Coordinates of C-alpha atoms in Angstrom, one line a residue:
M1 CA -31.6 -4.3 35.8
A2 CA -34.9 -3.3 37.4
D3 CA -34.1 0.4 36.6
G4 CA -34.3 0.5 32.9
A5 CA -32.6 3.9 32.6
A6 CA -29.7 3.0 34.8
A7 CA -29.3 -0.4 33.0
D8 CA -29.3 1.4 29.6
E9 CA -26.6 3.8 30.7
F10 CA -24.3 1.1 31.9
C11 CA -24.9 -1.1 28.9
K12 CA -24.3 1.8 26.5
G13 CA -21.0 2.5 28.1
L14 CA -20.0 -1.2 27.8
F15 CA -21.2 -1.5 24.2
A16 CA -19.3 1.6 23.2
R17 CA -16.1 0.1 24.5
L18 CA -16.7 -3.0 22.5
D19 CA -17.7 -1.1 19.3
A20 CA -14.5 0.9 19.5
L21 CA -12.5 -2.4 19.8
R22 CA -10.7 -1.1 22.9
P23 CA -8.2 -3.8 24.0
D24 CA -8.9 -2.8 27.6
W25 CA -12.7 -3.0 27.3
H26 CA -12.7 -5.5 30.1
D27 CA -10.8 -3.3 32.6
R28 CA -12.6 -3.8 35.9
Y29 CA -11.9 -0.3 37.2
S30 CA -13.5 1.3 34.2
L31 CA -16.4 -1.0 34.1
S32 CA -17.0 -0.6 37.8
G33 CA -16.9 3.1 37.3
L34 CA -19.6 2.9 34.6
A35 CA -21.8 0.7 36.8
Q36 CA -21.4 2.9 39.9
E37 CA -22.2 6.0 37.9
A38 CA -25.3 4.4 36.3
F39 CA -26.7 2.9 39.5
S40 CA -25.7 5.7 41.9
L41 CA -29.3 6.6 42.7
R42 CA -30.3 3.0 43.3
V43 CA -27.7 1.3 45.5
D44 CA -24.7 2.0 47.6
T45 CA -22.0 2.3 44.9
T46 CA -19.2 1.4 47.3
R47 CA -20.6 -2.2 47.2
L48 CA -21.0 -2.4 43.5
F49 CA -18.3 -3.6 41.1
V50 CA -18.0 -5.3 37.7
T51 CA -15.5 -7.9 36.5
V52 CA -14.9 -10.0 33.4
R53 CA -13.9 -13.6 33.8
L54 CA -10.5 -14.6 32.6
E55 CA -12.1 -16.6 29.7
G56 CA -13.8 -13.4 28.5
Q57 CA -10.6 -11.4 28.7
K58 CA -8.8 -14.0 26.5
K59 CA -11.3 -13.8 23.6
P60 CA -10.5 -11.5 20.7
V61 CA -12.1 -8.1 21.0
V62 CA -13.5 -8.4 17.4
A63 CA -15.3 -11.6 18.4
A64 CA -16.5 -9.9 21.6
R65 CA -18.0 -7.1 19.5
D66 CA -19.5 -9.1 16.7
L67 CA -21.1 -12.0 18.6
I68 CA -23.8 -11.7 21.3
R69 CA -22.9 -14.9 23.1
T70 CA -19.1 -14.5 23.1
A71 CA -18.1 -12.0 25.8
L72 CA -21.3 -10.8 27.4
P73 CA -21.8 -14.0 29.5
E74 CA -18.4 -13.4 31.0
V75 CA -19.3 -9.9 32.4
L76 CA -20.2 -10.2 36.1
L77 CA -22.1 -7.4 37.8
Q78 CA -21.6 -8.0 41.5
Y79 CA -22.9 -6.4 44.7
R80 CA -21.5 -7.0 48.2
L81 CA -24.6 -7.7 50.2
P82 CA -24.9 -6.8 53.9
W83 CA -24.3 -9.7 56.2
P84 CA -28.0 -10.3 57.2
V85 CA -29.0 -10.4 53.5
Q86 CA -26.2 -12.9 52.7
L87 CA -28.1 -15.4 54.9
V88 CA -31.0 -15.3 52.5
V89 CA -29.3 -14.7 49.1
T90 CA -27.1 -17.7 48.7
E91 CA -24.3 -18.3 46.2
D92 CA -26.6 -20.6 44.1
T93 CA -29.2 -17.9 43.7
I94 CA -26.5 -15.3 42.9
T95 CA -25.5 -17.5 39.9
Q96 CA -29.1 -17.5 38.8
Y97 CA -29.4 -13.8 39.1
Q98 CA -26.3 -13.5 36.9
A99 CA -28.0 -15.7 34.2
V100 CA -31.0 -13.4 34.1
F101 CA -28.7 -10.3 34.0
T102 CA -26.8 -11.8 31.1
L103 CA -29.9 -12.6 29.1
L104 CA -31.3 -9.0 29.6
M105 CA -27.9 -7.6 28.6
Q106 CA -27.8 -9.7 25.4
I107 CA -31.2 -8.5 24.4
R108 CA -30.1 -4.9 25.0
R109 CA -27.0 -5.5 22.9
A110 CA -29.1 -6.9 20.0
M111 CA -31.4 -3.9 20.2
S112 CA -28.6 -1.4 20.3
L113 CA -27.1 -3.0 17.1
I114 CA -30.3 -2.8 15.0
Q115 CA -31.2 0.7 16.3
R116 CA -27.8 2.1 15.4
T117 CA -28.5 3.1 11.8
R118 CA -30.4 6.4 11.4
I119 CA -31.6 7.9 8.1
L120 CA -31.3 11.5 7.2
D121 CA -34.6 13.2 6.3
E122 CA -33.6 13.7 2.6
L123 CA -33.3 10.0 2.2
A124 CA -37.1 9.8 2.5
Y125 CA -37.3 11.3 -1.0
R126 CA -34.9 9.0 -2.7
R127 CA -36.9 6.0 -3.8
D128 CA -33.9 4.2 -5.2
I129 CA -32.4 4.0 -1.7
W130 CA -35.6 2.8 -0.2
G131 CA -36.1 0.2 -2.9
S132 CA -32.7 -1.3 -2.4
R133 CA -33.1 -1.3 1.4
A134 CA -36.6 -2.9 1.6
L135 CA -35.4 -6.3 2.7
Y136 CA -33.0 -4.7 5.2
Y137 CA -35.8 -2.7 6.9
L138 CA -38.0 -5.7 6.9
L139 CA -35.4 -7.8 8.8
R140 CA -34.7 -4.8 11.0
S141 CA -38.3 -4.5 12.1
K142 CA -38.7 -8.3 12.6
L143 CA -35.6 -8.4 14.8
M144 CA -36.7 -5.4 16.8
W145 CA -40.2 -6.9 17.2
F146 CA -38.6 -10.2 18.5
C147 CA -36.4 -8.4 21.0
N148 CA -39.3 -6.3 22.2
C149 CA -41.4 -9.4 22.7
I150 CA -38.8 -11.2 24.7
Q151 CA -38.0 -8.1 26.8
T152 CA -41.7 -7.4 27.4
Y153 CA -42.4 -11.1 28.4
L154 CA -39.5 -11.1 30.9
A155 CA -40.5 -7.7 32.4
T156 CA -44.3 -8.0 32.6
L157 CA -44.9 -11.8 32.8
V158 CA -41.9 -13.0 34.7
L159 CA -39.9 -10.5 36.8
A160 CA -42.7 -8.2 37.9
P161 CA -45.3 -10.7 39.1
Y162 CA -42.8 -13.1 40.7
T163 CA -41.0 -10.2 42.5
E164 CA -44.3 -8.9 43.9
N165 CA -45.2 -12.4 45.1
L166 CA -41.8 -12.6 46.8
R167 CA -42.3 -9.3 48.6
Q168 CA -45.7 -10.4 50.0
S169 CA -44.4 -13.8 51.0
L170 CA -41.3 -12.4 52.8
R171 CA -43.6 -10.1 54.9
Q172 CA -45.3 -13.2 56.2
A173 CA -42.1 -15.3 56.8
Y174 CA -41.6 -16.3 60.4
D175 CA -37.9 -17.0 60.4
V176 CA -34.7 -16.9 58.3
D177 CA -35.1 -20.5 57.1
A178 CA -38.5 -19.6 55.7
M179 CA -37.0 -16.6 53.9
I180 CA -34.2 -18.7 52.4
G181 CA -36.8 -21.2 51.1
L182 CA -39.0 -18.5 49.7
H183 CA -36.2 -16.8 47.9
A184 CA -34.8 -20.0 46.5
T185 CA -38.3 -20.8 45.1
F186 CA -38.6 -17.4 43.6
M187 CA -35.3 -17.7 41.7
R188 CA -36.2 -21.2 40.5
Q189 CA -39.5 -19.8 39.2
V190 CA -37.8 -16.9 37.4
V191 CA -35.2 -19.1 35.9
D192 CA -37.7 -21.6 34.6
A193 CA -40.1 -19.0 33.2
A194 CA -37.2 -17.1 31.6
C195 CA -36.2 -20.2 29.6
L196 CA -32.9 -20.5 31.5
G197 CA -33.4 -23.9 33.0
R198 CA -31.8 -27.1 31.6
K199 CA -35.1 -28.3 30.3
L200 CA -35.2 -25.4 27.9
D201 CA -31.6 -25.2 26.8
P202 CA -32.5 -25.7 23.1
I203 CA -35.1 -22.9 23.3
R204 CA -32.6 -20.5 24.9
G205 CA -30.1 -21.5 22.2
G206 CA -32.7 -20.6 19.5
I207 CA -33.3 -17.2 21.2
L208 CA -29.6 -16.5 21.2
D209 CA -29.3 -17.5 17.6
I210 CA -31.9 -14.9 16.7
L211 CA -30.1 -12.3 18.8
D212 CA -26.9 -13.1 16.9
L213 CA -28.7 -12.4 13.7
A214 CA -28.8 -8.7 14.8
A215 CA -25.0 -8.7 14.8
R216 CA -25.0 -10.3 11.3
L217 CA -27.5 -7.7 10.0
E218 CA -25.5 -4.8 11.4
D219 CA -22.3 -6.3 9.9
A220 CA -23.8 -6.6 6.5
Q221 CA -25.4 -3.2 6.6
S222 CA -22.2 -1.4 7.8
A223 CA -20.1 -3.1 5.1
S224 CA -22.7 -2.2 2.4
V225 CA -22.8 1.5 3.5
A226 CA -19.0 1.7 3.6
E227 CA -18.8 0.2 0.1
E228 CA -21.3 2.7 -1.2
A229 CA -19.5 5.6 0.4
E230 CA -16.2 4.5 -1.2
E231 CA -17.9 4.2 -4.6
A232 CA -19.5 7.7 -4.2
Q233 CA -16.1 9.1 -3.2
E234 CA -14.4 7.6 -6.2
L235 CA -17.1 8.8 -8.6
S236 CA -16.8 12.3 -7.1
R237 CA -13.1 12.2 -7.6
L238 CA -13.3 11.1 -11.2
S239 CA -16.0 13.7 -12.0
I240 CA -13.8 16.5 -10.6
M241 CA -10.8 15.3 -12.6
S242 CA -12.8 15.1 -15.8
S243 CA -14.5 18.5 -15.3
P244 CA -12.9 21.5 -16.9
M245 CA -14.2 23.7 -14.0
K246 CA -13.6 23.3 -10.3
A247 CA -16.4 21.7 -8.4
S248 CA -18.8 24.2 -6.9
P249 CA -18.4 24.6 -3.2
R250 CA -22.2 24.6 -2.9
R251 CA -22.6 21.2 -4.4
R252 CA -24.8 19.1 -2.1
K253 CA -23.2 16.0 -0.7
P254 CA -25.0 12.7 -1.3
A255 CA -27.2 11.5 1.5
V256 CA -25.5 9.1 3.8
Y257 CA -26.5 7.1 6.8
A258 CA -26.1 8.9 10.1
E259 CA -25.0 7.2 13.2
D260 CA -26.6 7.1 16.5
S261 CA -25.3 9.0 19.5
D262 CA -23.9 5.8 21.0
D263 CA -21.5 5.6 18.1
D264 CA -20.4 9.1 18.7
R265 CA -19.4 7.9 22.1
A266 CA -17.6 5.0 20.6
G267 CA -15.8 7.4 18.2
S268 CA -14.4 9.2 21.2
F269 CA -12.5 6.0 22.0
G270 CA -10.8 5.9 18.7
G271 CA -13.5 5.4 16.0
R272 CA -15.3 2.3 14.8
A273 CA -13.3 -0.3 13.1
K274 CA -14.4 -1.5 9.6
R275 CA -17.1 -4.2 9.8
G276 CA -17.9 -7.0 7.4
A277 CA -16.0 -9.8 9.1
I278 CA -19.0 -11.9 10.0
N279 CA -20.3 -12.1 6.4
A280 CA -16.9 -12.0 4.7
G281 CA -17.1 -13.2 1.1
K282 CA -20.8 -12.8 0.7
G283 CA -22.8 -10.3 -1.2
Y284 CA -25.2 -7.9 0.6
H285 CA -28.4 -9.4 -0.7
Q286 CA -27.2 -12.9 -0.2
C287 CA -26.5 -12.1 3.5
L288 CA -30.0 -10.5 3.9
R289 CA -31.7 -13.6 2.4
E290 CA -29.7 -15.9 4.6
I291 CA -30.6 -13.9 7.7
K292 CA -34.3 -13.9 6.7
T293 CA -34.2 -17.7 6.2
D294 CA -32.4 -18.3 9.5
F295 CA -34.8 -15.9 11.4
E296 CA -37.9 -17.8 10.2
R297 CA -36.4 -21.2 10.9
H298 CA -35.3 -20.3 14.5
L299 CA -38.6 -18.6 15.2
R300 CA -40.6 -21.7 14.1
F301 CA -38.3 -23.9 16.3
I302 CA -38.8 -21.7 19.3
C303 CA -42.6 -21.5 19.0
G304 CA -42.9 -25.3 18.4
G305 CA -40.5 -26.1 21.2
L306 CA -42.3 -23.9 23.7
R307 CA -45.7 -25.4 22.8
G308 CA -44.3 -28.9 23.1
V309 CA -42.6 -28.4 26.4
A310 CA -45.7 -26.6 27.8
R311 CA -48.0 -29.5 26.9
A312 CA -45.6 -32.1 28.2
S313 CA -44.7 -30.4 31.4
G314 CA -46.6 -30.0 34.6
D315 CA -44.4 -27.1 35.8
E316 CA -45.9 -23.8 36.9
A317 CA -44.0 -22.1 34.2
A318 CA -45.7 -24.1 31.5
V319 CA -48.5 -21.5 31.3
K320 CA -46.0 -18.7 30.7
W321 CA -44.1 -20.7 28.1
D322 CA -47.5 -21.1 26.3
L323 CA -48.1 -17.4 26.5
L324 CA -44.6 -16.6 25.1
A325 CA -45.2 -19.1 22.2
E326 CA -48.5 -17.3 21.5
M327 CA -46.7 -13.9 21.4
L328 CA -44.1 -15.2 19.0
E329 CA -46.4 -17.1 16.7
V330 CA -47.6 -13.7 15.3
G331 CA -44.2 -13.5 13.6
V332 CA -44.5 -17.0 12.2
K333 CA -47.9 -16.3 10.7
E334 CA -46.7 -13.1 9.1
G335 CA -43.7 -14.9 7.6
A336 CA -45.8 -17.7 6.2

Protein backbone atom coordinates (compact mmCIF):
# COMPACT_ATOMS: atom_id res chain seq x y z
CA MET A 1 0.00 0.00 0.00
CA ALA A 2 3.05 2.27 -0.16
CA ASP A 3 2.12 3.30 -3.72
CA GLY A 4 -1.11 5.22 -3.21
CA ALA A 5 -2.12 5.22 -6.88
CA ALA A 6 -1.62 1.47 -7.25
CA ALA A 7 -3.43 0.74 -3.99
CA ASP A 8 -6.33 2.97 -5.07
CA GLU A 9 -6.64 1.15 -8.38
CA PHE A 10 -6.78 -2.25 -6.70
CA CYS A 11 -9.21 -1.12 -3.99
CA LYS A 12 -11.54 0.54 -6.50
CA GLY A 13 -11.77 -2.68 -8.47
CA LEU A 14 -12.53 -4.68 -5.32
CA PHE A 15 -15.08 -2.15 -4.05
CA ALA A 16 -16.81 -2.06 -7.44
CA ARG A 17 -17.36 -5.82 -7.25
CA LEU A 18 -18.84 -5.47 -3.77
CA ASP A 19 -21.09 -2.55 -4.77
CA ALA A 20 -22.42 -4.55 -7.71
CA LEU A 21 -23.25 -7.43 -5.31
CA ARG A 22 -21.40 -9.88 -7.48
CA PRO A 23 -21.72 -13.35 -5.93
CA ASP A 24 -18.23 -14.15 -7.22
CA TRP A 25 -16.65 -10.99 -5.78
CA HIS A 26 -14.18 -13.19 -3.88
CA ASP A 27 -12.94 -15.08 -6.96
CA ARG A 28 -9.20 -15.36 -6.40
CA TYR A 29 -8.31 -15.28 -10.09
CA SER A 30 -10.16 -12.03 -10.71
CA LEU A 31 -8.83 -10.39 -7.56
CA SER A 32 -5.30 -11.53 -8.32
CA GLY A 33 -5.66 -10.06 -11.80
CA LEU A 34 -6.75 -6.73 -10.30
CA ALA A 35 -3.77 -6.68 -7.94
CA GLN A 36 -1.27 -7.71 -10.60
CA GLU A 37 -2.51 -5.00 -12.95
CA ALA A 38 -2.46 -2.36 -10.22
CA PHE A 39 1.01 -3.18 -8.87
CA SER A 40 2.62 -4.17 -12.19
CA LEU A 41 5.10 -1.28 -12.03
CA ARG A 42 6.09 -1.97 -8.44
CA VAL A 43 6.66 -5.71 -8.00
CA ASP A 44 7.08 -8.98 -9.87
CA THR A 45 3.41 -9.73 -10.55
CA THR A 46 4.05 -13.47 -10.97
CA ARG A 47 4.64 -13.60 -7.21
CA LEU A 48 1.55 -11.56 -6.27
CA PHE A 49 -1.88 -13.07 -5.62
CA VAL A 50 -5.04 -12.30 -3.66
CA THR A 51 -7.30 -14.72 -1.81
CA VAL A 52 -10.31 -14.47 0.47
CA ARG A 53 -10.56 -16.69 3.52
CA LEU A 54 -13.33 -19.27 3.58
CA GLU A 55 -15.07 -17.34 6.37
CA GLY A 56 -15.28 -14.29 4.11
CA GLN A 57 -16.64 -16.29 1.19
CA LYS A 58 -19.48 -17.62 3.35
CA LYS A 59 -20.69 -14.18 4.40
CA PRO A 60 -23.64 -12.66 2.50
CA VAL A 61 -22.52 -10.31 -0.24
CA VAL A 62 -24.92 -7.62 1.02
CA ALA A 63 -23.22 -7.68 4.43
CA ALA A 64 -19.83 -7.63 2.73
CA ARG A 65 -20.87 -4.49 0.86
CA ASP A 66 -22.59 -2.66 3.70
CA LEU A 67 -20.22 -3.26 6.64
CA ILE A 68 -16.59 -2.17 6.76
CA ARG A 69 -15.48 -4.88 9.16
CA THR A 70 -17.33 -7.86 7.66
CA ALA A 71 -15.47 -8.98 4.55
CA LEU A 72 -12.41 -6.76 4.12
CA PRO A 73 -10.43 -8.40 6.97
CA GLU A 74 -10.80 -11.70 5.10
CA VAL A 75 -9.06 -10.36 1.96
CA LEU A 76 -5.42 -11.47 1.88
CA LEU A 77 -2.88 -9.75 -0.36
CA GLN A 78 0.06 -12.14 -0.55
CA TYR A 79 3.49 -11.99 -2.15
CA ARG A 80 5.80 -14.98 -2.55
CA LEU A 81 9.08 -13.63 -1.27
CA PRO A 82 12.45 -14.79 -2.62
CA TRP A 83 14.14 -17.35 -0.40
CA PRO A 84 16.76 -15.03 1.18
CA VAL A 85 14.07 -12.51 2.15
CA GLN A 86 11.97 -15.26 3.73
CA LEU A 87 14.69 -15.66 6.34
CA VAL A 88 14.05 -12.11 7.56
CA VAL A 89 10.31 -11.70 6.97
CA THR A 90 8.79 -14.40 9.15
CA GLU A 91 5.22 -15.70 9.26
CA ASP A 92 4.48 -13.65 12.38
CA THR A 93 5.51 -10.40 10.72
CA ILE A 94 3.50 -11.26 7.60
CA THR A 95 0.41 -11.50 9.80
CA GLN A 96 1.21 -8.04 11.17
CA TYR A 97 1.65 -6.68 7.65
CA GLN A 98 -1.79 -8.06 6.82
CA ALA A 99 -3.32 -6.25 9.80
CA VAL A 100 -1.88 -2.93 8.61
CA PHE A 101 -3.04 -3.61 5.04
CA THR A 102 -6.56 -4.38 6.26
CA LEU A 103 -6.80 -1.16 8.27
CA LEU A 104 -5.63 0.94 5.31
CA MET A 105 -8.12 -0.81 3.03
CA GLN A 106 -10.97 -0.22 5.49
CA ILE A 107 -10.12 3.49 5.57
CA ARG A 108 -10.14 3.60 1.77
CA ARG A 109 -13.50 1.84 1.73
CA ALA A 110 -15.04 4.38 4.09
CA MET A 111 -13.64 7.25 2.02
CA SER A 112 -14.93 5.75 -1.21
CA LEU A 113 -18.43 5.51 0.25
CA ILE A 114 -18.65 9.10 1.47
CA GLN A 115 -17.05 10.46 -1.72
CA ARG A 116 -19.49 8.62 -3.95
CA THR A 117 -22.27 11.23 -4.16
CA ARG A 118 -21.63 14.10 -6.54
CA ILE A 119 -23.87 17.12 -7.09
CA LEU A 120 -24.72 18.58 -10.46
CA ASP A 121 -23.91 22.26 -10.89
CA GLU A 122 -27.53 23.33 -11.07
CA LEU A 123 -28.14 22.03 -7.56
CA ALA A 124 -26.03 24.90 -6.27
CA TYR A 125 -28.90 27.21 -7.13
CA ARG A 126 -31.61 25.18 -5.41
CA ARG A 127 -31.63 26.33 -1.82
CA ASP A 128 -34.40 23.92 -0.88
CA ILE A 129 -32.12 20.99 -1.66
CA TRP A 130 -29.19 22.50 0.22
CA GLY A 131 -31.34 23.21 3.26
CA SER A 132 -32.63 19.65 3.52
CA ARG A 133 -29.12 18.24 3.04
CA ALA A 134 -27.33 20.45 5.57
CA LEU A 135 -26.97 17.75 8.21
CA TYR A 136 -25.93 15.19 5.61
CA TYR A 137 -23.09 17.37 4.32
CA LEU A 138 -22.01 18.17 7.87
CA LEU A 139 -21.69 14.46 8.65
CA ARG A 140 -20.04 13.80 5.32
CA SER A 141 -17.36 16.41 5.98
CA LYS A 142 -16.78 15.15 9.54
CA LEU A 143 -16.34 11.56 8.39
CA MET A 144 -14.03 12.61 5.58
CA TRP A 145 -11.99 14.66 8.05
CA PHE A 146 -11.71 11.68 10.40
CA CYS A 147 -10.59 9.33 7.62
CA ASN A 148 -8.03 11.86 6.41
CA CYS A 149 -6.69 12.29 9.95
CA ILE A 150 -6.21 8.56 10.47
CA GLN A 151 -4.70 8.07 7.02
CA THR A 152 -2.34 11.03 7.43
CA TYR A 153 -1.29 9.83 10.87
CA LEU A 154 -0.50 6.34 9.59
CA ALA A 155 1.37 7.58 6.52
CA THR A 156 3.41 10.43 7.97
CA LEU A 157 3.86 9.58 11.65
CA VAL A 158 3.96 5.78 11.60
CA LEU A 159 4.86 4.12 8.30
CA ALA A 160 7.24 6.68 6.79
CA PRO A 161 9.53 7.32 9.80
CA TYR A 162 9.66 3.70 10.95
CA THR A 163 10.37 2.47 7.42
CA GLU A 164 13.23 4.94 7.01
CA ASN A 165 14.69 3.88 10.37
CA LEU A 166 14.48 0.24 9.29
CA ARG A 167 16.37 0.95 6.07
CA GLN A 168 19.17 2.68 7.93
CA SER A 169 19.37 -0.05 10.56
CA LEU A 170 19.48 -2.86 7.99
CA ARG A 171 22.43 -1.23 6.26
CA GLN A 172 24.37 -1.52 9.51
CA ALA A 173 23.25 -5.07 10.38
CA TYR A 174 26.16 -7.50 10.54
CA ASP A 175 24.30 -10.82 10.02
CA VAL A 176 20.92 -12.37 9.25
CA ASP A 177 19.98 -12.76 12.91
CA ALA A 178 20.43 -9.02 13.40
CA MET A 179 18.22 -8.35 10.37
CA ILE A 180 15.51 -10.64 11.74
CA GLY A 181 15.57 -8.83 15.07
CA LEU A 182 15.49 -5.38 13.47
CA HIS A 183 12.58 -6.30 11.23
CA ALA A 184 10.61 -7.84 14.10
CA THR A 185 11.17 -4.68 16.16
CA PHE A 186 10.05 -2.55 13.22
CA MET A 187 6.78 -4.44 12.82
CA ARG A 188 6.10 -4.35 16.55
CA GLN A 189 6.58 -0.57 16.54
CA VAL A 190 4.27 -0.12 13.52
CA VAL A 191 1.54 -2.33 14.98
CA ASP A 192 1.63 -0.54 18.33
CA ALA A 193 1.66 2.96 16.84
CA ALA A 194 -1.14 2.07 14.42
CA CYS A 195 -3.39 1.07 17.36
CA LEU A 196 -3.38 -2.56 16.23
CA GLY A 197 -1.90 -4.06 19.39
CA ARG A 198 -3.92 -5.88 22.03
CA LYS A 199 -3.54 -3.00 24.45
CA LEU A 200 -5.50 -0.73 22.12
CA ASP A 201 -8.22 -3.16 21.02
CA PRO A 202 -11.03 -0.86 22.30
CA ILE A 203 -9.47 2.11 20.46
CA ARG A 204 -9.29 0.17 17.22
CA GLY A 205 -12.89 -0.91 17.74
CA GLY A 206 -13.92 2.74 18.11
CA ILE A 207 -12.11 3.64 14.88
CA LEU A 208 -13.90 0.85 13.02
CA ASP A 209 -17.22 1.95 14.52
CA ILE A 210 -16.72 5.40 12.99
CA LEU A 211 -15.70 3.89 9.65
CA ASP A 212 -18.92 1.86 9.71
CA LEU A 213 -20.83 5.13 10.09
CA ALA A 214 -19.71 5.98 6.56
CA ALA A 215 -21.59 2.91 5.32
CA ARG A 216 -24.65 3.92 7.33
CA LEU A 217 -24.52 7.45 5.93
CA GLU A 218 -24.24 6.21 2.35
CA ASP A 219 -27.09 3.78 2.97
CA ALA A 220 -29.38 6.51 4.31
CA GLN A 221 -28.46 8.94 1.54
CA SER A 222 -28.92 6.41 -1.27
CA ALA A 223 -32.30 5.36 0.09
CA SER A 224 -33.39 9.00 0.39
CA VAL A 225 -32.29 9.87 -3.14
CA ALA A 226 -34.04 6.79 -4.53
CA GLU A 227 -37.24 7.74 -2.69
CA GLU A 228 -37.09 11.30 -4.02
CA ALA A 229 -36.52 10.02 -7.55
CA GLU A 230 -39.56 7.75 -7.29
CA GLU A 231 -41.70 10.62 -5.99
CA ALA A 232 -40.52 12.92 -8.79
CA GLN A 233 -41.26 10.25 -11.37
CA GLU A 234 -44.74 9.70 -9.96
CA LEU A 235 -45.47 13.45 -9.91
CA SER A 236 -44.28 13.74 -13.49
CA ARG A 237 -46.52 10.87 -14.55
CA LEU A 238 -49.55 12.38 -12.82
CA SER A 239 -48.91 15.82 -14.31
CA ILE A 240 -48.69 14.36 -17.80
CA MET A 241 -51.91 12.42 -17.30
CA SER A 242 -53.75 15.50 -16.03
CA SER A 243 -52.42 17.86 -18.70
CA PRO A 244 -54.55 18.33 -21.84
CA MET A 245 -51.39 18.80 -23.88
CA LYS A 246 -48.44 16.49 -24.26
CA ALA A 247 -45.40 17.28 -22.26
CA SER A 248 -42.91 19.44 -24.06
CA PRO A 249 -39.85 17.48 -25.14
CA ARG A 250 -37.73 20.44 -24.04
CA ARG A 251 -38.89 20.30 -20.44
CA ARG A 252 -35.88 20.25 -18.15
CA LYS A 253 -35.47 17.23 -16.00
CA PRO A 254 -35.19 17.79 -12.25
CA ALA A 255 -31.67 17.86 -10.89
CA VAL A 256 -30.54 14.58 -9.46
CA TYR A 257 -27.47 13.31 -7.73
CA ALA A 258 -24.80 12.13 -10.09
CA GLU A 259 -22.70 9.11 -9.28
CA ASP A 260 -18.95 8.88 -9.22
CA SER A 261 -17.03 7.07 -11.92
CA ASP A 262 -16.47 4.16 -9.55
CA ASP A 263 -20.18 3.45 -9.65
CA ASP A 264 -20.07 3.51 -13.42
CA ARG A 265 -17.62 0.66 -13.16
CA ALA A 266 -19.93 -1.09 -10.74
CA GLY A 267 -22.78 -0.57 -13.19
CA SER A 268 -20.87 -2.52 -15.80
CA PHE A 269 -21.12 -5.53 -13.49
CA GLY A 270 -24.89 -5.38 -13.39
CA GLY A 271 -25.85 -2.16 -11.64
CA ARG A 272 -26.08 -1.16 -8.02
CA ALA A 273 -28.64 -2.90 -5.91
CA LYS A 274 -31.14 -0.86 -3.96
CA ARG A 275 -29.75 0.31 -0.64
CA GLY A 276 -31.43 1.11 2.65
CA ALA A 277 -31.02 -2.22 4.43
CA ILE A 278 -28.76 -0.92 7.20
CA ASN A 279 -31.21 1.76 8.33
CA ALA A 280 -34.37 -0.16 7.45
CA GLY A 281 -37.48 1.18 9.16
CA LYS A 282 -35.95 4.55 10.09
CA GLY A 283 -36.59 7.97 8.63
CA TYR A 284 -33.87 9.89 6.82
CA HIS A 285 -33.46 12.63 9.43
CA GLN A 286 -33.63 10.14 12.28
CA CYS A 287 -30.77 8.17 10.70
CA LEU A 288 -28.67 11.30 10.31
CA ARG A 289 -29.25 12.37 13.91
CA GLU A 290 -28.27 8.91 15.16
CA ILE A 291 -25.12 8.93 13.03
CA LYS A 292 -24.17 12.35 14.39
CA THR A 293 -24.68 11.21 17.99
CA ASP A 294 -22.71 8.00 17.45
CA PHE A 295 -19.87 9.85 15.71
CA GLU A 296 -19.43 12.31 18.57
CA ARG A 297 -19.63 9.54 21.18
CA HIS A 298 -17.06 7.32 19.44
CA LEU A 299 -14.72 10.25 18.80
CA ARG A 300 -14.75 11.31 22.45
CA PHE A 301 -14.07 7.71 23.49
CA ILE A 302 -11.12 7.40 21.08
CA CYS A 303 -9.54 10.67 22.20
CA GLY A 304 -10.00 9.92 25.89
CA GLY A 305 -8.72 6.38 25.48
CA LEU A 306 -5.62 7.47 23.57
CA ARG A 307 -4.82 10.11 26.18
CA GLY A 308 -5.29 7.65 29.02
CA VAL A 309 -3.18 4.90 27.46
CA ALA A 310 -0.45 7.36 26.51
CA ARG A 311 -0.18 8.64 30.09
CA ALA A 312 -0.22 5.19 31.67
CA SER A 313 2.14 3.53 29.20
CA GLY A 314 5.88 3.79 28.94
CA ASP A 315 5.92 2.44 25.38
CA GLU A 316 7.68 4.29 22.61
CA ALA A 317 4.35 4.56 20.79
CA ALA A 318 2.82 6.58 23.66
CA VAL A 319 4.09 9.82 22.11
CA LYS A 320 2.40 8.96 18.81
CA TRP A 321 -0.86 8.04 20.54
CA ASP A 322 -0.80 11.43 22.22
CA LEU A 323 -0.25 13.13 18.86
CA LEU A 324 -3.16 11.23 17.31
CA ALA A 325 -5.41 12.22 20.21
CA GLU A 326 -4.40 15.85 19.71
CA MET A 327 -5.26 15.62 16.00
CA LEU A 328 -8.68 14.13 16.70
CA GLU A 329 -9.57 16.44 19.58
CA VAL A 330 -10.14 19.20 17.03
CA GLY A 331 -13.32 17.37 16.04
CA VAL A 332 -14.39 16.99 19.66
CA LYS A 333 -14.01 20.73 20.28
CA GLU A 334 -15.94 21.60 17.12
CA GLY A 335 -18.76 19.26 18.11
CA ALA A 336 -19.01 20.65 21.63
